Amino acid sequence: MENKVTIIDYGMGNLWSVASAIKFLGADPVVSHDPIEIANSNCLVLPGVGSFRRAMETIKTNKYDQAIAEALTNSKTKLLGICLGMQLLGASSTEDGVTPGLGLVPNLVTRFSSNNDIKIKIPHIGFSEVKSPKNSSLFANIPDNSCFYFVHSYFMEIANYDVTKSHVATATHGTDFVAAIESGRICGTQFHPEKSQKSGLQLMRNFLERF
Amino acid sequence: MAKKRLIFTLLYDNGSFMLSRNFRLQKIGDLKWLETNYGFSEVGYSIDELIVLDVSRTPRDRQAFCETLKALTFDCFAPIAAGGGVNSVKEAHDLLRSGADKVVVNTALHTNPDLISKLATEFGRQCIVASLDCKYSDNTYQLVTNNGSETIDLELPQFLAEISSLPVGEIYLNSVDRDGTGNGYDFKLLDCLPKSIEVPVILAGGVGNSKHLAEGLSDHRVDAVATANLLNFMGNGLALARAELINTNFDLPVFIEY
């Protein structure tokens, strides 16, 4: 198992819970806001709740985007984005105007909408079933349609990804959306694995052990 | 669609966990008592969410509350919302750094609406739970704040009609009259909700047993049911209630053992 896990601290997100889960799984979480430490890590977690635009501003101001890119030049480096952290991996988001993301996966992020045909509650809050892709390492040993905890108003669109390079798990809230993505060693979950009971812990264990 | 949720609410006052009846508090036990009688590493698997509220009647020791929150959530891998007198971005930030995923706001909704906008900008509206303490009087529902000690000059239906203008992610609708009585939820509170309400609704106040939870889950306007009854679900009480609800086909998530 990967021992040292660097949790990128850009001021947004429940770092305590992510760190607790990593500790519980027997690894050593290090919360860091030092770009050099991030660039030198080979196991990164990008957590986050809040506004996409604000998050990207903070990430760019502190050059965390460059640090992440540098870390990923090492072919052994793996990255897990959680919730907003997954959305940030995408190409762009329509939150507060169009904001470019880190562009590590090509998907776009947009807001849920409720209308007379499909009435949904926004934000999407609570446990929802996730359809996991075949041959996924992230979902190894996790039964299909297991429940994970979501809390978000924006979602990553399924369209626009390369099926030969990526595995995409989906969930439904009015529309189908990306619940989790794995593209090589770049992984992301829209749900909070650290808040998703034993299935979530299993997924985090898979990330630590199988990538 | 998200499944419905079963939420357990813990009330904290100055180092102790409390039972509340019509907002009058009775001390039940400390963190050690809670661990002995609930053990949140295990109870976490019987609930969909935990809400922890600092309802201290004396000035709040926010740091002590954060430490308690950390101790509670250390090995509890379930969603946590926390609050109690939150009146600044810093206080919300500290809760989110102590294990909370969401922040519960109540009095500030009325006294400091600018703060709600600031919190939404900082953490996203999905992070904010608007808690409304409702009291039936003069043929309408009054809203009370500051642990129920003050009545504000706006009735519940009026407030809810305008709630879409506030950037909040959820509404926690609590009945002061039913609180701690064990007589079941006050469903008339739900009649005050506008039909177009977009955010999820949590119903609270009055649960005495799992039948009451079932009644709450049966109402289509309810996304989550909450109970703060510290004595009625001790030991494996929450696990039993959950199993019973799932067996009677309520759409709660089934948590898998590994």
Coordinates of C-alpha atoms in Angstrom, one line a residue:
Chain A
M1 CA 0.0 0.0 0.0
E2 CA 1.1 3.6 -0.7
N3 CA 2.3 4.9 2.6
K4 CA 2.5 8.6 2.4
V5 CA -0.6 10.3 1.1
T6 CA -0.4 14.1 0.4
I7 CA -3.7 15.8 0.9
I8 CA -3.7 19.1 -1.0
D9 CA -4.8 21.9 1.3
Y10 CA -6.0 24.8 -0.7
G11 CA -8.3 26.0 2.0
M12 CA -11.5 24.3 0.9
G13 CA -12.9 21.0 2.1
N14 CA -13.2 18.6 5.0
L15 CA -9.6 17.6 5.2
W16 CA -10.0 16.1 8.7
S17 CA -12.4 13.4 7.4
V18 CA -10.2 12.5 4.4
A19 CA -7.2 12.3 6.7
S20 CA -9.0 10.2 9.2
A21 CA -10.1 7.7 6.6
I22 CA -6.6 7.4 5.2
K23 CA -5.2 6.9 8.7
F24 CA -7.8 4.3 9.4
L25 CA -6.7 2.4 6.3
G26 CA -3.2 2.3 7.6
A27 CA -1.5 4.9 5.5
D28 CA 0.1 8.2 6.5
P29 CA -1.8 11.3 5.5
V30 CA 0.1 14.6 5.2
V31 CA -2.0 17.7 4.8
S32 CA 0.1 20.1 2.7
H33 CA -0.1 23.6 1.2
D34 CA 3.5 23.6 0.0
P35 CA 3.7 23.4 -3.8
I36 CA 7.2 21.8 -3.5
E37 CA 6.0 19.0 -1.2
I38 CA 3.0 18.4 -3.5
A39 CA 5.2 18.3 -6.6
N40 CA 7.4 15.7 -4.9
S41 CA 4.5 13.5 -3.8
N42 CA 3.6 10.3 -5.7
C43 CA 0.2 9.9 -4.0
L44 CA -2.1 13.0 -4.0
V45 CA -5.6 13.6 -2.8
L46 CA -7.4 16.7 -4.0
P47 CA -10.5 17.1 -1.8
G48 CA -12.8 20.1 -1.8
V49 CA -16.2 21.5 -1.3
G50 CA -17.4 24.9 -2.5
S51 CA -17.1 27.0 -5.6
F52 CA -15.3 25.8 -8.6
R53 CA -14.2 29.3 -9.6
R54 CA -12.9 30.1 -6.2
A55 CA -11.0 26.8 -5.9
M56 CA -9.3 27.4 -9.3
E57 CA -8.3 30.9 -8.3
T58 CA -6.7 29.6 -5.1
I59 CA -5.0 26.7 -7.0
K60 CA -3.6 29.0 -9.6
T61 CA -2.5 31.7 -7.2
N62 CA -0.6 29.2 -5.2
K63 CA 0.7 27.4 -8.3
Y64 CA -0.8 24.1 -7.1
D65 CA -1.8 23.4 -10.8
Q66 CA 1.9 23.4 -11.7
A67 CA 2.8 21.4 -8.7
I68 CA 0.2 18.7 -9.6
A69 CA 1.4 18.7 -13.2
E70 CA 4.9 18.3 -12.0
A71 CA 4.0 15.4 -9.7
L72 CA 2.2 13.7 -12.5
T73 CA 5.3 13.7 -14.8
N74 CA 6.4 10.9 -12.6
S75 CA 4.6 7.9 -14.1
K76 CA 4.1 6.4 -10.7
T77 CA 2.2 9.3 -9.3
K78 CA -1.5 8.8 -8.7
L79 CA -4.2 11.4 -7.9
L80 CA -7.7 11.1 -6.4
G81 CA -10.0 14.1 -6.6
I82 CA -13.0 14.0 -4.3
C83 CA -16.3 15.9 -4.9
L84 CA -15.3 19.4 -6.1
G85 CA -11.8 17.9 -6.4
M86 CA -13.0 15.5 -9.1
Q87 CA -14.8 18.4 -10.9
L88 CA -11.6 20.4 -10.9
L89 CA -9.9 17.6 -12.9
G90 CA -12.3 18.4 -15.7
A91 CA -12.0 20.8 -18.7
S92 CA -14.3 23.5 -17.4
S93 CA -17.3 24.3 -15.2
T94 CA -20.3 26.7 -15.8
E95 CA -20.3 27.6 -12.1
D96 CA -20.3 31.4 -11.8
G97 CA -19.5 31.8 -15.5
V98 CA -17.3 29.4 -17.4
T99 CA -14.1 28.6 -15.5
P100 CA -11.4 26.4 -16.9
G101 CA -10.4 23.4 -14.7
L102 CA -7.1 21.5 -14.5
G103 CA -8.0 19.7 -17.8
L104 CA -6.7 16.3 -16.6
V105 CA -9.9 14.7 -18.0
P106 CA -11.8 16.3 -20.9
N107 CA -15.3 16.3 -19.2
L108 CA -17.3 19.4 -18.6
V109 CA -19.1 20.4 -15.3
T110 CA -22.5 21.9 -15.3
R111 CA -25.5 22.5 -12.9
F112 CA -28.4 20.2 -12.3
S113 CA -31.7 21.6 -13.4
S114 CA -35.2 20.9 -12.3
N115 CA -38.1 21.3 -14.6
N116 CA -41.7 20.2 -14.8
D117 CA -40.9 17.0 -16.6
I118 CA -38.1 16.0 -14.3
K119 CA -38.5 17.4 -10.8
I120 CA -35.4 16.9 -8.7
K121 CA -34.1 18.4 -5.5
I122 CA -31.0 20.5 -5.8
P123 CA -28.5 20.1 -4.3
H124 CA -28.3 16.3 -4.8
I125 CA -27.8 15.3 -1.1
G126 CA -27.7 11.8 0.3
F127 CA -26.8 8.2 -0.7
S128 CA -27.3 7.2 -4.3
E129 CA -26.6 3.9 -6.1
V130 CA -23.6 3.9 -8.4
K131 CA -23.2 1.8 -11.5
S132 CA -19.6 0.8 -11.6
P133 CA -17.7 0.1 -14.8
K134 CA -16.4 -3.4 -15.5
N135 CA -12.6 -3.8 -15.1
S136 CA -12.5 -0.8 -12.8
S137 CA -9.7 -1.0 -10.2
L138 CA -11.3 1.8 -8.1
F139 CA -14.5 -0.4 -7.6
A140 CA -12.7 -3.7 -7.2
N141 CA -14.6 -5.9 -4.6
I142 CA -17.4 -3.4 -4.5
P143 CA -20.8 -4.8 -5.6
D144 CA -22.4 -3.0 -8.5
N145 CA -25.1 -0.5 -7.4
S146 CA -23.6 0.1 -4.0
C147 CA -24.6 3.4 -2.3
F148 CA -22.3 6.3 -1.9
Y149 CA -22.8 9.7 -0.3
F150 CA -23.2 12.8 -2.6
V151 CA -23.6 16.4 -1.8
H152 CA -23.4 18.7 -4.9
S153 CA -25.3 21.0 -7.2
Y154 CA -23.0 20.7 -10.2
F155 CA -22.1 17.5 -11.9
M156 CA -19.6 16.2 -14.5
E157 CA -21.1 15.3 -17.8
I158 CA -20.6 11.8 -19.1
A159 CA -20.1 12.8 -22.7
N160 CA -16.8 13.8 -24.0
Y161 CA -14.5 11.2 -22.5
D162 CA -12.3 8.6 -24.2
V163 CA -13.8 5.2 -23.5
T164 CA -10.4 3.6 -24.5
K165 CA -8.6 5.5 -21.8
S166 CA -11.1 5.9 -19.0
H167 CA -13.5 4.0 -16.8
V168 CA -16.6 6.0 -15.8
A169 CA -19.0 5.0 -13.0
T170 CA -22.4 6.7 -13.2
A171 CA -25.3 7.7 -10.9
T172 CA -28.6 9.3 -11.7
H173 CA -30.2 12.5 -10.4
G174 CA -32.7 13.7 -13.0
T175 CA -29.9 12.9 -15.5
D176 CA -27.0 10.4 -15.6
F177 CA -23.7 11.9 -14.5
V178 CA -20.2 10.9 -13.7
A179 CA -20.1 9.4 -10.2
A180 CA -16.4 8.4 -10.5
I181 CA -13.8 8.4 -13.2
E182 CA -10.5 6.7 -13.6
S183 CA -8.1 7.6 -16.4
G184 CA -4.8 5.9 -15.9
R185 CA -3.6 6.9 -12.5
I186 CA -5.9 9.9 -12.3
C187 CA -9.0 9.1 -10.4
G188 CA -12.0 11.1 -9.1
T189 CA -15.2 10.6 -7.2
Q190 CA -18.1 13.0 -7.2
F191 CA -19.3 11.3 -4.0
H192 CA -17.4 11.4 -0.7
P193 CA -15.8 8.0 -0.2
E194 CA -14.7 9.1 3.3
K195 CA -18.4 9.6 4.1
S196 CA -19.7 6.5 2.4
Q197 CA -19.4 3.9 5.1
K198 CA -17.5 0.7 4.4
S199 CA -18.0 0.8 0.6
G200 CA -16.3 4.2 0.6
L201 CA -13.4 2.9 2.7
Q202 CA -13.0 -0.1 0.3
L203 CA -12.8 2.4 -2.6
M204 CA -10.1 4.4 -0.9
R205 CA -8.3 1.2 -0.1
N206 CA -8.4 0.3 -3.8
F207 CA -7.0 3.7 -4.7
L208 CA -4.1 3.2 -2.3
E209 CA -3.4 -0.4 -3.2
R210 CA -4.3 -0.8 -6.8
F211 CA -2.9 2.2 -8.7
Chain B
M1 CA -32.3 9.9 -7.2
A2 CA -30.9 10.2 -3.7
K3 CA -32.4 7.8 -1.2
K4 CA -34.2 9.1 1.8
R5 CA -32.1 9.7 4.9
L6 CA -32.2 8.8 8.6
I7 CA -30.5 11.4 10.6
F8 CA -29.5 11.4 14.2
T9 CA -29.0 14.8 15.9
L10 CA -26.8 15.2 18.9
L11 CA -27.3 18.2 21.2
Y12 CA -24.2 19.4 23.0
D13 CA -24.1 21.8 25.9
N14 CA -20.8 22.7 27.5
G15 CA -19.2 19.2 27.4
S16 CA -22.4 17.2 27.8
F17 CA -24.9 15.6 25.5
M18 CA -28.5 16.6 26.2
L19 CA -32.1 15.5 25.9
S20 CA -34.3 18.3 24.9
R21 CA -38.0 18.6 25.6
N22 CA -39.6 21.7 24.1
F23 CA -36.1 23.1 24.2
R24 CA -35.6 22.6 27.9
L25 CA -32.4 20.6 28.3
Q26 CA -31.6 17.7 30.5
K27 CA -28.1 16.5 30.8
I28 CA -27.6 12.8 29.8
G29 CA -23.9 12.2 29.6
D30 CA -20.5 13.2 28.3
L31 CA -18.5 11.9 25.4
K32 CA -17.6 8.8 27.3
W33 CA -21.2 8.1 28.0
L34 CA -22.0 8.5 24.4
E35 CA -19.2 6.2 23.3
T36 CA -20.5 3.6 25.8
N37 CA -24.1 3.8 24.8
Y38 CA -23.8 4.5 21.1
G39 CA -20.2 4.1 19.9
F40 CA -20.3 6.2 16.8
S41 CA -17.8 4.1 14.9
E42 CA -20.6 1.5 14.9
V43 CA -23.8 3.7 15.0
G44 CA -22.3 5.5 11.9
Y45 CA -23.3 2.4 10.0
S46 CA -27.0 2.7 11.1
I47 CA -27.6 6.3 10.1
D48 CA -27.2 8.2 6.9
E49 CA -26.0 11.4 8.6
L50 CA -25.1 12.8 11.9
I51 CA -25.9 16.4 13.0
V52 CA -24.2 17.8 16.0
L53 CA -25.4 21.1 17.5
D54 CA -23.9 23.2 20.1
V55 CA -27.0 24.4 22.0
S56 CA -25.0 25.6 25.0
R57 CA -27.1 28.0 27.1
T58 CA -24.0 29.6 28.6
P59 CA -21.4 31.3 26.3
R60 CA -20.1 28.7 23.9
D61 CA -16.6 27.3 24.1
R62 CA -16.2 26.9 20.4
Q63 CA -12.8 25.3 20.6
A64 CA -14.0 22.6 23.1
F65 CA -16.9 21.9 20.7
C66 CA -14.6 21.5 17.8
E67 CA -12.4 19.1 19.8
T68 CA -15.5 17.1 20.8
L69 CA -16.5 17.0 17.1
K70 CA -13.1 15.6 16.1
A71 CA -13.3 13.0 18.8
L72 CA -16.8 12.0 17.7
T73 CA -16.0 11.8 14.0
F74 CA -12.5 10.3 14.2
D75 CA -13.6 6.8 13.1
C76 CA -17.1 7.6 11.9
F77 CA -17.2 7.5 8.1
A78 CA -20.7 9.0 7.7
P79 CA -21.7 12.5 6.7
I80 CA -21.6 15.1 9.5
A81 CA -23.3 18.5 9.8
A82 CA -22.5 20.7 12.7
G83 CA -23.6 24.1 14.0
G84 CA -24.9 26.1 16.9
G85 CA -24.6 29.9 17.1
V86 CA -22.5 30.1 13.9
N87 CA -22.1 33.8 13.3
S88 CA -18.9 34.1 11.2
V89 CA -17.1 32.5 8.3
K90 CA -14.2 31.6 10.7
E91 CA -16.6 29.6 13.0
A92 CA -18.0 27.7 10.0
H93 CA -14.5 27.1 8.7
D94 CA -13.4 25.7 12.1
L95 CA -16.3 23.3 12.1
L96 CA -15.5 22.1 8.6
R97 CA -11.9 21.5 9.7
S98 CA -13.1 19.4 12.7
G99 CA -15.0 16.7 10.8
A100 CA -18.1 18.5 9.6
D101 CA -19.1 18.4 5.9
K102 CA -22.0 20.9 6.3
V103 CA -22.7 23.8 8.6
V104 CA -26.0 24.4 10.3
V105 CA -27.2 28.0 10.6
N106 CA -30.2 29.2 12.5
T107 CA -30.3 32.6 14.2
A108 CA -27.9 34.1 11.6
L109 CA -30.5 33.4 8.9
H110 CA -32.5 36.3 10.4
T111 CA -29.9 38.5 12.0
N112 CA -27.0 38.2 9.6
P113 CA -28.2 37.2 6.1
D114 CA -25.0 38.6 4.6
L115 CA -23.2 35.8 6.4
I116 CA -25.2 33.2 4.6
S117 CA -24.1 34.7 1.2
K118 CA -20.5 34.8 2.4
L119 CA -20.7 31.2 3.6
A120 CA -22.2 30.2 0.2
T121 CA -19.4 32.0 -1.7
E122 CA -16.8 30.3 0.5
F123 CA -18.1 26.8 0.8
G124 CA -20.9 26.5 -1.7
R125 CA -24.6 26.5 -0.8
Q126 CA -24.8 22.7 -0.6
C127 CA -22.7 23.2 2.6
I128 CA -25.3 25.2 4.4
V129 CA -28.3 23.7 6.3
A130 CA -30.9 26.3 7.3
S131 CA -32.4 25.2 10.6
L132 CA -35.8 26.6 11.5
D133 CA -37.2 26.2 14.9
C134 CA -41.0 26.5 14.7
K135 CA -43.5 27.1 17.4
Y136 CA -47.3 27.0 16.9
S137 CA -49.1 30.0 18.3
D138 CA -52.0 32.3 17.3
N139 CA -53.0 29.9 14.5
T140 CA -49.7 30.1 12.8
Y141 CA -46.1 28.9 13.1
Q142 CA -43.7 31.4 14.6
L143 CA -40.0 31.2 14.1
V144 CA -37.9 31.2 17.2
T145 CA -34.1 31.8 17.4
N146 CA -31.3 31.8 19.9
N147 CA -32.1 28.3 21.3
G148 CA -35.8 29.2 21.2
S149 CA -35.5 32.2 23.5
E150 CA -36.6 34.8 21.0
T151 CA -39.5 35.0 18.5
I152 CA -38.8 36.8 15.3
D153 CA -41.2 39.1 13.5
L154 CA -41.7 36.8 10.5
E155 CA -44.0 33.7 10.4
L156 CA -42.8 30.4 9.0
P157 CA -44.8 30.5 5.7
Q158 CA -43.6 34.0 4.9
F159 CA -40.0 33.0 5.6
L160 CA -40.2 29.9 3.5
A161 CA -41.8 31.8 0.6
E162 CA -38.7 33.8 0.4
I163 CA -36.2 31.1 1.2
S164 CA -35.2 30.5 -2.5
S165 CA -33.5 33.9 -2.3
L166 CA -31.1 32.6 0.4
P167 CA -28.2 30.4 -0.8
V168 CA -28.8 27.4 1.4
G169 CA -28.6 23.8 0.5
E170 CA -31.2 22.2 2.9
I171 CA -33.9 23.0 5.3
Y172 CA -34.0 21.5 8.8
L173 CA -37.6 21.9 9.9
N174 CA -37.9 21.4 13.7
S175 CA -41.0 21.6 15.8
V176 CA -40.4 23.2 19.3
D177 CA -43.8 21.9 20.4
R178 CA -43.1 18.3 19.5
D179 CA -39.4 18.4 20.5
G180 CA -38.7 15.6 22.9
T181 CA -42.3 14.7 23.4
G182 CA -42.2 11.4 21.6
N183 CA -45.6 12.2 20.1
G184 CA -44.5 12.0 16.5
Y185 CA -43.7 14.7 13.8
D186 CA -45.8 17.8 13.2
F187 CA -46.8 17.3 9.6
K188 CA -48.6 20.6 9.4
L189 CA -45.1 22.2 9.3
L190 CA -44.8 20.8 5.8
D191 CA -47.9 22.6 4.7
C192 CA -46.0 25.8 5.1
L193 CA -43.5 24.8 2.4
P194 CA -43.9 26.4 -1.0
K195 CA -44.7 23.8 -3.7
S196 CA -41.8 24.9 -5.8
I197 CA -39.2 24.2 -3.0
E198 CA -36.0 23.1 -4.7
V199 CA -33.8 22.2 -1.7
P200 CA -34.1 19.0 0.3
V201 CA -36.2 19.1 3.5
I202 CA -35.3 17.4 6.8
L203 CA -38.1 17.0 9.3
A204 CA -37.3 17.0 13.0
G205 CA -39.0 17.1 16.4
G206 CA -41.2 14.6 18.1
V207 CA -39.9 11.1 17.3
G208 CA -40.4 8.5 20.0
N209 CA -40.1 5.3 18.0
S210 CA -39.4 3.9 14.6
K211 CA -43.1 4.2 13.6
H212 CA -42.7 7.9 13.7
L213 CA -39.7 7.7 11.5
A214 CA -41.7 5.6 9.0
E215 CA -44.5 8.2 9.1
G216 CA -42.0 10.9 8.2
L217 CA -40.4 8.9 5.4
S218 CA -43.9 8.2 3.9
D219 CA -44.5 11.9 3.3
H220 CA -43.4 12.8 -0.2
R221 CA -42.3 16.3 0.9
V222 CA -39.7 14.8 3.3
D223 CA -36.2 14.0 2.1
A224 CA -34.8 13.1 5.5
V225 CA -36.1 12.3 8.9
A226 CA -34.2 13.3 12.0
T227 CA -34.4 12.4 15.7
A228 CA -32.5 13.9 18.6
N229 CA -34.0 11.5 21.1
L230 CA -30.9 10.4 23.0
L231 CA -32.6 7.8 25.2
N232 CA -34.9 6.0 22.8
F233 CA -32.3 4.6 20.5
M234 CA -29.5 3.6 22.8
G235 CA -27.4 0.5 22.2
N236 CA -28.6 -1.0 18.9
G237 CA -31.8 1.0 18.8
L238 CA -30.8 2.9 15.6
A239 CA -29.7 -0.3 13.9
L240 CA -33.0 -2.0 14.7
A241 CA -35.0 1.0 13.6
R242 CA -33.1 1.2 10.3
A243 CA -33.5 -2.6 9.7
E244 CA -37.2 -2.3 10.4
L245 CA -37.6 0.6 7.9
I246 CA -35.6 -1.2 5.2
N247 CA -37.7 -4.4 5.8
T248 CA -40.9 -2.4 5.3
N249 CA -39.5 -1.2 1.9
F250 CA -38.5 2.3 2.7
D251 CA -35.9 3.5 0.2
L252 CA -33.0 3.9 2.6
P253 CA -29.5 2.9 1.4
V254 CA -28.4 -0.6 2.4
F255 CA -24.8 -0.5 3.7
I256 CA -22.7 -3.5 2.8
E257 CA -20.4 -5.3 5.2
Y258 CA -16.9 -6.1 3.9

